[in-house]
Amino acid sequence: MTERLRVAVVGTGGWGEQHVRVFSRRADTELVGVVGRDHARTAARASAYGTTPFTDLDEMLLKAQPDFVTVCLPNEAHFEPTLHLLRSGVPLLVEKPLVFDLEEADTLLQEATRNGVFFAINFNHRFAEAVQRAKRVITDGGIGDPVFATWRFGGEANHGTSRHANLIETQCHGFDLLEHLVAPISSISAHMTDMTYGDWSTIALAVDFAGGAVGTMLGSYDSSYAYPDAQLVEVNGTEGRLVIHDTVRQLTVHRAGDETASVWQSGYFHDEAREFHQTFDRHVDALLAAFRAGDEPPVPASAGRRALQLAAAAIRSHDTGRRVEVDG
């Protein structure tokens, strides 16, 4: 591996631009290629960031010789390119969701294991300042034992071919973050509505956590990211509670019986902490440190498989009208 890590990005969409932004500006990485399906679009993206355009994965691997590849393609188009790259043995970071099918997820993870490939997924909400502070409060016993937790996340629709796009590609963040903050989810009961455009655009879940806590999730494509608290997380414990507002905007911590609260929000000169896109930069910091040290990814691709497993349980609950148990 060269001193500067040679990185290629697969995908030329909106969030894919965050990938090229990060890897083209870091002092320890060199952006050696961008891969896209449309030549003109790919050439424009590559030109804007001073790198080489490719429309073929194998050509990129041969000519660019990357040490690391990131995959940021349309949500339902992850499987084949990811599998191809894993079989080539290249270390990977993939965007969420991992895939939409559990058998495909298992195939990817098995291929990564077979080839000994570093395989990570971008659940960047974990790296928000408010979330990291909340995690420390919970770990240090600052709110006692969690008793209930709530996740709410809603905005404009991102239409795809799956009727469960909202659940699988967006609320995967909720599954991941609730388990990250509280405990593994052990059962799910689901309600969904398709009243707006025919897909299951809003979902409401009741969950049990290992250890006895309970929780709720409300995820919607019938809302707006313009609304305050488009994203809200609350964890209520035996001795207090905390609330995360809009992922990066604010964290409030309350002690039981105390009408005052401790509040964190980004200061005047701390622009980085209040910028949602910078949560990806923070993830990349941890990701590359782990990769260079020969450690496991800070968020392994198996976390994407876990979120999909929970989504599948929610779908089964909705289809059967019953609560569904989930293996840890």
Short mmCIF file of N, CA, C and O in Angstrom, two decimals, residues 72-201:
data_model
loop_
_atom_site.label_atom_id
_atom_site.label_comp_id
_atom_site.label_asym_id
_atom_site.label_seq_id
_atom_site.Cartn_x
_atom_site.Cartn_y
_atom_site.Cartn_z
N CYS A 72 -21.22 3.92 -4.10
CA CYS A 72 -22.35 4.80 -3.79
C CYS A 72 -23.25 4.87 -5.01
O CYS A 72 -23.24 5.85 -5.77
N LEU A 73 -24.02 3.82 -5.19
CA LEU A 73 -24.90 3.67 -6.35
C LEU A 73 -26.36 3.81 -5.94
O LEU A 73 -26.67 3.85 -4.75
N PRO A 74 -27.30 3.90 -6.90
CA PRO A 74 -28.71 3.90 -6.54
C PRO A 74 -29.03 2.74 -5.59
O PRO A 74 -28.47 1.65 -5.70
N ASN A 75 -29.92 2.99 -4.65
CA ASN A 75 -30.13 2.08 -3.52
C ASN A 75 -30.35 0.63 -3.91
O ASN A 75 -29.90 -0.28 -3.23
N GLU A 76 -31.07 0.40 -4.99
CA GLU A 76 -31.42 -0.97 -5.37
C GLU A 76 -30.47 -1.56 -6.41
O GLU A 76 -30.77 -2.58 -7.01
N ALA A 77 -29.31 -0.91 -6.60
CA ALA A 77 -28.35 -1.38 -7.60
C ALA A 77 -27.00 -1.71 -6.98
O ALA A 77 -25.97 -1.63 -7.62
N HIS A 78 -27.00 -2.12 -5.70
CA HIS A 78 -25.74 -2.35 -5.00
C HIS A 78 -25.15 -3.74 -5.23
O HIS A 78 -23.92 -3.90 -5.20
N PHE A 79 -25.99 -4.74 -5.42
CA PHE A 79 -25.52 -6.12 -5.29
C PHE A 79 -24.45 -6.51 -6.30
O PHE A 79 -23.35 -6.92 -5.92
N GLU A 80 -24.75 -6.43 -7.58
CA GLU A 80 -23.82 -6.94 -8.60
C GLU A 80 -22.48 -6.23 -8.58
O GLU A 80 -21.42 -6.90 -8.56
N PRO A 81 -22.43 -4.88 -8.56
CA PRO A 81 -21.11 -4.23 -8.51
C PRO A 81 -20.35 -4.56 -7.23
O PRO A 81 -19.12 -4.76 -7.26
N THR A 82 -21.05 -4.63 -6.11
CA THR A 82 -20.37 -4.94 -4.85
C THR A 82 -19.81 -6.36 -4.87
O THR A 82 -18.66 -6.59 -4.46
N LEU A 83 -20.59 -7.30 -5.36
CA LEU A 83 -20.11 -8.68 -5.46
C LEU A 83 -18.89 -8.76 -6.38
O LEU A 83 -17.91 -9.44 -6.07
N HIS A 84 -18.94 -8.06 -7.49
CA HIS A 84 -17.82 -8.06 -8.45
C HIS A 84 -16.55 -7.54 -7.78
O HIS A 84 -15.46 -8.11 -7.93
N LEU A 85 -16.68 -6.46 -7.04
CA LEU A 85 -15.52 -5.86 -6.38
C LEU A 85 -14.99 -6.76 -5.27
O LEU A 85 -13.77 -6.90 -5.09
N LEU A 86 -15.89 -7.39 -4.52
CA LEU A 86 -15.44 -8.31 -3.47
C LEU A 86 -14.67 -9.48 -4.07
O LEU A 86 -13.66 -9.93 -3.52
N ARG A 87 -15.14 -9.98 -5.20
CA ARG A 87 -14.45 -11.10 -5.85
C ARG A 87 -13.09 -10.68 -6.39
O ARG A 87 -12.20 -11.53 -6.56
N SER A 88 -12.93 -9.39 -6.64
CA SER A 88 -11.63 -8.89 -7.08
C SER A 88 -10.67 -8.72 -5.91
O SER A 88 -9.47 -8.48 -6.12
N GLY A 89 -11.20 -8.80 -4.69
CA GLY A 89 -10.37 -8.71 -3.50
C GLY A 89 -10.07 -7.30 -3.03
O GLY A 89 -9.23 -7.10 -2.16
N VAL A 90 -10.78 -6.31 -3.56
CA VAL A 90 -10.49 -4.92 -3.19
C VAL A 90 -11.22 -4.55 -1.91
O VAL A 90 -12.39 -4.90 -1.72
N PRO A 91 -10.57 -3.85 -0.96
CA PRO A 91 -11.25 -3.39 0.25
C PRO A 91 -12.36 -2.40 -0.10
O PRO A 91 -12.18 -1.55 -0.99
N LEU A 92 -13.48 -2.49 0.63
CA LEU A 92 -14.67 -1.75 0.23
C LEU A 92 -15.37 -1.03 1.38
O LEU A 92 -15.45 -1.54 2.49
N LEU A 93 -15.90 0.15 1.04
CA LEU A 93 -16.93 0.81 1.84
C LEU A 93 -18.14 0.94 0.94
O LEU A 93 -18.04 1.49 -0.17
N VAL A 94 -19.30 0.46 1.39
CA VAL A 94 -20.53 0.59 0.61
C VAL A 94 -21.51 1.50 1.35
O VAL A 94 -21.51 1.57 2.58
N GLU A 95 -22.30 2.21 0.57
CA GLU A 95 -23.37 3.01 1.16
C GLU A 95 -24.51 2.11 1.60
O GLU A 95 -24.70 1.01 1.09
N LYS A 96 -25.27 2.63 2.57
CA LYS A 96 -26.49 1.94 2.96
C LYS A 96 -27.55 2.16 1.88
O LYS A 96 -27.46 3.15 1.13
N PRO A 97 -28.55 1.26 1.72
CA PRO A 97 -28.62 -0.04 2.39
C PRO A 97 -27.64 -1.01 1.74
O PRO A 97 -27.22 -0.79 0.60
N LEU A 98 -27.29 -2.05 2.45
CA LEU A 98 -26.38 -3.03 1.87
C LEU A 98 -26.99 -3.59 0.59
O LEU A 98 -26.41 -3.47 -0.49
N VAL A 99 -28.15 -4.19 0.70
CA VAL A 99 -28.97 -4.68 -0.42
C VAL A 99 -30.41 -4.74 0.09
O VAL A 99 -30.69 -4.37 1.23
N PHE A 100 -31.32 -5.22 -0.75
CA PHE A 100 -32.73 -5.34 -0.37
C PHE A 100 -33.15 -6.79 -0.10
O PHE A 100 -34.30 -7.03 0.25
N ASP A 101 -32.22 -7.73 -0.24
CA ASP A 101 -32.55 -9.15 -0.13
C ASP A 101 -31.55 -9.82 0.80
O ASP A 101 -30.33 -9.66 0.64
N LEU A 102 -32.04 -10.58 1.78
CA LEU A 102 -31.17 -11.20 2.77
C LEU A 102 -30.23 -12.23 2.17
O LEU A 102 -29.07 -12.35 2.60
N GLU A 103 -30.68 -12.97 1.17
CA GLU A 103 -29.79 -13.94 0.54
C GLU A 103 -28.64 -13.24 -0.17
O GLU A 103 -27.49 -13.71 -0.14
N GLU A 104 -28.93 -12.10 -0.80
CA GLU A 104 -27.87 -11.32 -1.43
C GLU A 104 -26.91 -10.78 -0.38
O GLU A 104 -25.68 -10.79 -0.58
N ALA A 105 -27.45 -10.33 0.74
CA ALA A 105 -26.59 -9.84 1.83
C ALA A 105 -25.66 -10.94 2.31
O ALA A 105 -24.45 -10.72 2.52
N ASP A 106 -26.19 -12.15 2.48
CA ASP A 106 -25.37 -13.26 2.93
C ASP A 106 -24.29 -13.61 1.90
O ASP A 106 -23.15 -13.93 2.26
N THR A 107 -24.66 -13.54 0.64
CA THR A 107 -23.69 -13.82 -0.42
C THR A 107 -22.52 -12.84 -0.36
O THR A 107 -21.35 -13.23 -0.46
N LEU A 108 -22.83 -11.56 -0.17
CA LEU A 108 -21.77 -10.55 -0.09
C LEU A 108 -20.87 -10.78 1.11
O LEU A 108 -19.64 -10.72 1.00
N LEU A 109 -21.46 -11.04 2.26
CA LEU A 109 -20.66 -11.24 3.47
C LEU A 109 -19.81 -12.51 3.37
O LEU A 109 -18.65 -12.51 3.80
N GLN A 110 -20.37 -13.56 2.78
CA GLN A 110 -19.61 -14.78 2.61
C GLN A 110 -18.43 -14.58 1.65
O GLN A 110 -17.33 -15.08 1.88
N GLU A 111 -18.67 -13.79 0.60
CA GLU A 111 -17.60 -13.53 -0.36
C GLU A 111 -16.50 -12.70 0.27
O GLU A 111 -15.31 -12.94 0.04
N ALA A 112 -16.88 -11.73 1.10
CA ALA A 112 -15.88 -10.92 1.79
C ALA A 112 -15.04 -11.77 2.74
O ALA A 112 -13.82 -11.63 2.80
N THR A 113 -15.70 -12.68 3.45
CA THR A 113 -14.99 -13.57 4.37
C THR A 113 -14.06 -14.50 3.60
O THR A 113 -12.90 -14.72 3.98
N ARG A 114 -14.56 -15.05 2.51
CA ARG A 114 -13.77 -15.99 1.71
C ARG A 114 -12.49 -15.34 1.18
O ARG A 114 -11.42 -15.96 1.15
N ASN A 115 -12.59 -14.07 0.80
CA ASN A 115 -11.44 -13.37 0.22
C ASN A 115 -10.68 -12.52 1.23
O ASN A 115 -9.72 -11.83 0.86
N GLY A 116 -11.13 -12.55 2.50
CA GLY A 116 -10.45 -11.77 3.52
C GLY A 116 -10.48 -10.27 3.26
O GLY A 116 -9.50 -9.57 3.51
N VAL A 117 -11.63 -9.78 2.77
CA VAL A 117 -11.74 -8.38 2.34
C VAL A 117 -12.28 -7.51 3.48
O VAL A 117 -13.26 -7.86 4.14
N PHE A 118 -11.63 -6.38 3.70
CA PHE A 118 -12.14 -5.33 4.58
C PHE A 118 -13.42 -4.79 3.95
O PHE A 118 -13.41 -4.29 2.83
N PHE A 119 -14.55 -4.88 4.68
CA PHE A 119 -15.87 -4.62 4.08
C PHE A 119 -16.70 -3.83 5.08
O PHE A 119 -17.14 -4.34 6.10
N ALA A 120 -16.92 -2.54 4.77
CA ALA A 120 -17.59 -1.62 5.69
C ALA A 120 -18.84 -1.04 5.04
O ALA A 120 -19.00 -1.05 3.81
N ILE A 121 -19.73 -0.50 5.88
CA ILE A 121 -20.93 0.18 5.40
C ILE A 121 -21.02 1.54 6.08
O ILE A 121 -20.55 1.73 7.21
N ASN A 122 -21.64 2.50 5.39
CA ASN A 122 -21.67 3.88 5.90
C ASN A 122 -22.96 4.17 6.66
O ASN A 122 -23.89 4.76 6.12
N PHE A 123 -23.00 3.80 7.94
CA PHE A 123 -24.04 4.29 8.83
C PHE A 123 -23.48 5.53 9.55
O PHE A 123 -23.03 5.47 10.69
N ASN A 124 -23.50 6.64 8.83
CA ASN A 124 -22.80 7.84 9.29
C ASN A 124 -23.49 8.54 10.46
O ASN A 124 -22.86 9.35 11.15
N HIS A 125 -24.77 8.24 10.73
CA HIS A 125 -25.43 8.87 11.89
C HIS A 125 -24.66 8.59 13.18
O HIS A 125 -24.66 9.42 14.09
N ARG A 126 -24.01 7.46 13.27
CA ARG A 126 -23.26 7.10 14.48
C ARG A 126 -22.17 8.13 14.81
O ARG A 126 -21.74 8.23 15.96
N PHE A 127 -21.72 8.87 13.78
CA PHE A 127 -20.56 9.72 13.95
C PHE A 127 -20.92 11.19 14.18
O PHE A 127 -20.03 12.03 14.29
N ALA A 128 -22.21 11.49 14.29
CA ALA A 128 -22.61 12.84 14.64
C ALA A 128 -22.17 13.15 16.07
O ALA A 128 -22.19 12.28 16.95
N GLU A 129 -21.77 14.40 16.32
CA GLU A 129 -21.32 14.79 17.65
C GLU A 129 -22.39 14.51 18.70
O GLU A 129 -22.09 13.99 19.79
N ALA A 130 -23.65 14.86 18.40
CA ALA A 130 -24.72 14.64 19.36
C ALA A 130 -24.90 13.16 19.67
O ALA A 130 -25.14 12.77 20.82
N VAL A 131 -24.77 12.31 18.66
CA VAL A 131 -24.92 10.87 18.86
C VAL A 131 -23.76 10.32 19.68
O VAL A 131 -23.95 9.51 20.60
N GLN A 132 -22.55 10.74 19.38
CA GLN A 132 -21.40 10.24 20.12
C GLN A 132 -21.46 10.67 21.59
O GLN A 132 -21.12 9.89 22.49
N ARG A 133 -21.91 11.90 21.82
CA ARG A 133 -22.07 12.34 23.21
C ARG A 133 -23.18 11.55 23.90
O ARG A 133 -23.05 11.19 25.07
N ALA A 134 -24.27 11.29 23.19
CA ALA A 134 -25.36 10.51 23.77
C ALA A 134 -24.89 9.10 24.13
O ALA A 134 -25.24 8.57 25.19
N LYS A 135 -24.10 8.51 23.25
CA LYS A 135 -23.58 7.17 23.51
C LYS A 135 -22.73 7.16 24.79
O LYS A 135 -22.85 6.24 25.63
N ARG A 136 -21.91 8.19 24.98
CA ARG A 136 -21.08 8.25 26.19
C ARG A 136 -21.94 8.42 27.44
O ARG A 136 -21.66 7.82 28.48
N VAL A 137 -22.99 9.25 27.34
CA VAL A 137 -23.87 9.45 28.49
C VAL A 137 -24.50 8.12 28.90
O VAL A 137 -24.55 7.77 30.09
N ILE A 138 -24.99 7.37 27.92
CA ILE A 138 -25.64 6.09 28.22
C ILE A 138 -24.63 5.09 28.79
O ILE A 138 -24.88 4.44 29.81
N THR A 139 -23.47 4.99 28.15
CA THR A 139 -22.44 4.04 28.59
C THR A 139 -21.97 4.35 30.00
O THR A 139 -21.72 3.44 30.80
N ASP A 140 -21.89 5.65 30.33
CA ASP A 140 -21.43 6.06 31.66
C ASP A 140 -22.52 6.02 32.72
O ASP A 140 -22.30 6.43 33.87
N GLY A 141 -23.72 5.57 32.34
CA GLY A 141 -24.82 5.47 33.30
C GLY A 141 -25.51 6.78 33.60
O GLY A 141 -26.23 6.89 34.60
N GLY A 142 -25.35 7.77 32.72
CA GLY A 142 -25.89 9.10 32.97
C GLY A 142 -27.39 9.19 33.00
O GLY A 142 -27.94 10.14 33.57
N ILE A 143 -28.09 8.23 32.39
CA ILE A 143 -29.56 8.23 32.46
C ILE A 143 -30.06 6.93 33.10
O ILE A 143 -31.24 6.60 33.00
N GLY A 144 -29.16 6.21 33.74
CA GLY A 144 -29.55 4.93 34.33
C GLY A 144 -29.72 3.87 33.26
O GLY A 144 -29.11 3.93 32.19
N ASP A 145 -30.57 2.89 33.54
CA ASP A 145 -30.83 1.83 32.58
C ASP A 145 -31.91 2.27 31.59
O ASP A 145 -33.00 2.70 32.02
N PRO A 146 -31.65 2.18 30.27
CA PRO A 146 -32.70 2.55 29.30
C PRO A 146 -33.97 1.73 29.51
O PRO A 146 -33.92 0.52 29.71
N VAL A 147 -35.10 2.44 29.48
CA VAL A 147 -36.41 1.80 29.64
C VAL A 147 -37.22 1.86 28.35
O VAL A 147 -37.86 0.89 27.96
N PHE A 148 -37.18 3.02 27.68
CA PHE A 148 -37.82 3.10 26.37
C PHE A 148 -37.04 4.07 25.49
O PHE A 148 -36.33 4.96 25.96
N ALA A 149 -37.19 3.85 24.17
CA ALA A 149 -36.50 4.68 23.19
C ALA A 149 -37.42 4.94 22.01
O ALA A 149 -38.26 4.10 21.67
N THR A 150 -37.25 6.10 21.39
CA THR A 150 -38.06 6.50 20.24
C THR A 150 -37.16 7.01 19.13
O THR A 150 -36.21 7.76 19.38
N TRP A 151 -37.44 6.58 17.93
CA TRP A 151 -36.79 7.09 16.71
C TRP A 151 -37.88 7.62 15.79
O TRP A 151 -38.88 6.94 15.55
N ARG A 152 -37.69 8.84 15.30
CA ARG A 152 -38.60 9.40 14.29
C ARG A 152 -37.76 10.04 13.21
O ARG A 152 -36.85 10.83 13.49
N PHE A 153 -38.05 9.70 11.95
CA PHE A 153 -37.26 10.23 10.83
C PHE A 153 -38.15 10.29 9.61
O PHE A 153 -38.63 9.26 9.12
N GLY A 154 -38.39 11.49 9.10
CA GLY A 154 -39.29 11.62 7.97
C GLY A 154 -38.95 12.78 7.06
O GLY A 154 -38.56 13.85 7.53
N GLY A 155 -39.11 12.56 5.77
CA GLY A 155 -38.87 13.61 4.78
C GLY A 155 -39.54 13.26 3.47
O GLY A 155 -40.42 12.40 3.40
N GLU A 156 -39.07 13.94 2.42
CA GLU A 156 -39.65 13.71 1.10
C GLU A 156 -39.29 12.32 0.57
O GLU A 156 -38.27 11.74 0.93
N ALA A 157 -40.13 11.82 -0.33
CA ALA A 157 -39.98 10.46 -0.84
C ALA A 157 -38.77 10.34 -1.76
O ALA A 157 -38.44 11.24 -2.53
N ASN A 158 -38.12 9.19 -1.65
CA ASN A 158 -37.08 8.78 -2.59
C ASN A 158 -37.63 7.53 -3.28
O ASN A 158 -37.52 6.43 -2.76
N HIS A 159 -38.24 7.72 -4.43
CA HIS A 159 -38.95 6.63 -5.08
C HIS A 159 -37.98 5.61 -5.67
O HIS A 159 -36.96 5.95 -6.25
N GLY A 160 -38.32 4.35 -5.50
CA GLY A 160 -37.54 3.25 -6.07
C GLY A 160 -38.47 2.18 -6.58
O GLY A 160 -39.68 2.39 -6.72
N THR A 161 -37.92 1.00 -6.84
CA THR A 161 -38.75 -0.09 -7.34
C THR A 161 -39.35 -0.93 -6.22
O THR A 161 -40.28 -1.68 -6.45
N SER A 162 -38.80 -0.82 -5.01
CA SER A 162 -39.33 -1.59 -3.89
C SER A 162 -40.45 -0.83 -3.19
O SER A 162 -40.33 0.37 -2.94
N ARG A 163 -41.51 -1.54 -2.84
CA ARG A 163 -42.58 -0.91 -2.07
C ARG A 163 -42.13 -0.58 -0.66
O ARG A 163 -42.76 0.21 0.03
N HIS A 164 -41.02 -1.18 -0.23
CA HIS A 164 -40.52 -0.98 1.13
C HIS A 164 -39.26 -0.10 1.14
O HIS A 164 -38.42 -0.23 2.02
N ALA A 165 -39.16 0.79 0.16
CA ALA A 165 -37.96 1.64 0.07
C ALA A 165 -37.73 2.44 1.34
O ALA A 165 -36.61 2.50 1.86
N ASN A 166 -38.77 3.07 1.87
CA ASN A 166 -38.60 3.89 3.07
C ASN A 166 -38.06 3.05 4.23
O ASN A 166 -37.11 3.45 4.91
N LEU A 167 -38.63 1.88 4.43
CA LEU A 167 -38.22 1.02 5.53
C LEU A 167 -36.78 0.55 5.37
O LEU A 167 -35.98 0.62 6.31
N ILE A 168 -36.42 0.08 4.17
CA ILE A 168 -35.13 -0.59 3.98
C ILE A 168 -33.99 0.40 3.78
O ILE A 168 -32.91 0.25 4.35
N GLU A 169 -34.21 1.44 2.97
CA GLU A 169 -33.08 2.29 2.60
C GLU A 169 -32.92 3.52 3.49
O GLU A 169 -31.84 4.13 3.50
N THR A 170 -33.96 3.90 4.22
CA THR A 170 -33.87 5.09 5.08
C THR A 170 -33.95 4.73 6.56
O THR A 170 -33.12 5.16 7.36
N GLN A 171 -34.92 3.94 6.94
CA GLN A 171 -35.06 3.61 8.36
C GLN A 171 -34.03 2.60 8.83
O GLN A 171 -33.95 2.29 10.03
N CYS A 172 -33.19 2.11 7.92
CA CYS A 172 -32.05 1.30 8.35
C CYS A 172 -31.18 2.09 9.33
O CYS A 172 -30.59 1.51 10.26
N HIS A 173 -31.11 3.42 9.17
CA HIS A 173 -30.39 4.25 10.13
C HIS A 173 -31.00 4.12 11.53
O HIS A 173 -30.29 4.10 12.53
N GLY A 174 -32.33 4.05 11.58
CA GLY A 174 -33.00 3.93 12.87
C GLY A 174 -32.72 2.61 13.54
O GLY A 174 -32.43 2.54 14.75
N PHE A 175 -32.81 1.52 12.77
CA PHE A 175 -32.48 0.20 13.33
C PHE A 175 -31.06 0.21 13.89
O PHE A 175 -30.80 -0.25 15.00
N ASP A 176 -30.14 0.72 13.08
CA ASP A 176 -28.74 0.71 13.49
C ASP A 176 -28.51 1.58 14.72
O ASP A 176 -27.82 1.17 15.65
N LEU A 177 -29.09 2.77 14.73
CA LEU A 177 -28.80 3.70 15.82
C LEU A 177 -29.45 3.26 17.13
O LEU A 177 -28.85 3.37 18.21
N LEU A 178 -30.69 2.75 17.07
CA LEU A 178 -31.33 2.28 18.30
C LEU A 178 -30.56 1.12 18.91
O LEU A 178 -30.38 1.06 20.13
N GLU A 179 -30.10 0.19 18.08
CA GLU A 179 -29.31 -0.91 18.63
C GLU A 179 -27.96 -0.41 19.13
O GLU A 179 -27.43 -0.93 20.11
N HIS A 180 -27.39 0.58 18.47
CA HIS A 180 -26.11 1.17 18.88
C HIS A 180 -26.23 1.84 20.25
O HIS A 180 -25.34 1.73 21.09
N LEU A 181 -27.36 2.51 20.49
CA LEU A 181 -27.54 3.26 21.74
C LEU A 181 -28.15 2.43 22.86
O LEU A 181 -27.84 2.66 24.04
N VAL A 182 -29.02 1.49 22.53
CA VAL A 182 -29.81 0.80 23.57
C VAL A 182 -29.38 -0.66 23.72
O VAL A 182 -28.69 -1.02 24.68
N ALA A 183 -29.80 -1.51 22.80
CA ALA A 183 -29.53 -2.95 22.89
C ALA A 183 -30.07 -3.60 21.62
O ALA A 183 -30.82 -2.97 20.87
N PRO A 184 -29.72 -4.86 21.36
CA PRO A 184 -30.31 -5.55 20.21
C PRO A 184 -31.83 -5.59 20.30
O PRO A 184 -32.40 -5.76 21.38
N ILE A 185 -32.49 -5.41 19.16
CA ILE A 185 -33.94 -5.53 19.07
C ILE A 185 -34.31 -7.01 19.03
O ILE A 185 -33.74 -7.77 18.25
N SER A 186 -35.26 -7.40 19.88
CA SER A 186 -35.61 -8.82 19.98
C SER A 186 -36.96 -9.16 19.35
O SER A 186 -37.22 -10.33 19.07
N SER A 187 -37.83 -8.16 19.16
CA SER A 187 -39.09 -8.43 18.45
C SER A 187 -39.63 -7.13 17.88
O SER A 187 -39.29 -6.03 18.35
N ILE A 188 -40.47 -7.28 16.86
CA ILE A 188 -41.02 -6.12 16.13
C ILE A 188 -42.49 -6.37 15.83
O ILE A 188 -42.88 -7.47 15.42
N SER A 189 -43.29 -5.31 15.99
CA SER A 189 -44.68 -5.30 15.54
C SER A 189 -44.84 -4.09 14.63
O SER A 189 -44.48 -2.97 15.02
N ALA A 190 -45.37 -4.29 13.43
CA ALA A 190 -45.34 -3.24 12.41
C ALA A 190 -46.72 -2.85 11.90
O ALA A 190 -47.61 -3.69 11.75
N HIS A 191 -46.87 -1.56 11.63
CA HIS A 191 -48.02 -1.01 10.92
C HIS A 191 -47.49 -0.13 9.80
O HIS A 191 -46.52 0.62 9.99
N MET A 192 -48.13 -0.18 8.62
CA MET A 192 -47.67 0.58 7.47
C MET A 192 -48.86 1.14 6.71
O MET A 192 -49.95 0.57 6.73
N THR A 193 -48.64 2.27 6.02
CA THR A 193 -49.69 2.82 5.17
C THR A 193 -49.13 3.11 3.78
O THR A 193 -47.98 3.52 3.63
N ASP A 194 -49.98 2.88 2.77
CA ASP A 194 -49.64 3.20 1.38
C ASP A 194 -50.64 4.19 0.80
O ASP A 194 -50.91 4.20 -0.40
N MET A 195 -51.19 5.06 1.65
CA MET A 195 -52.30 5.92 1.23
C MET A 195 -51.90 7.02 0.26
O MET A 195 -52.77 7.60 -0.40
N THR A 196 -50.61 7.34 0.11
CA THR A 196 -50.24 8.50 -0.71
C THR A 196 -49.91 8.15 -2.16
O THR A 196 -50.47 8.70 -3.09
N TYR A 197 -48.97 7.22 -2.38
CA TYR A 197 -48.58 6.93 -3.77
C TYR A 197 -48.42 5.44 -4.05
O TYR A 197 -47.83 5.05 -5.05
N GLY A 198 -48.94 4.60 -3.16
CA GLY A 198 -48.99 3.19 -3.47
C GLY A 198 -47.91 2.33 -2.85
O GLY A 198 -48.04 1.10 -2.80
N ASP A 199 -46.82 2.93 -2.38
CA ASP A 199 -45.79 2.18 -1.66
C ASP A 199 -46.01 2.35 -0.16
O ASP A 199 -46.75 3.23 0.27
N TRP A 200 -45.32 1.55 0.63
CA TRP A 200 -45.44 1.64 2.08
C TRP A 200 -44.59 2.83 2.54
O TRP A 200 -43.46 2.68 2.99
N SER A 201 -45.17 4.00 2.38
CA SER A 201 -44.41 5.24 2.52
C SER A 201 -44.24 5.71 3.96
O SER A 201 -43.34 6.49 4.25
#
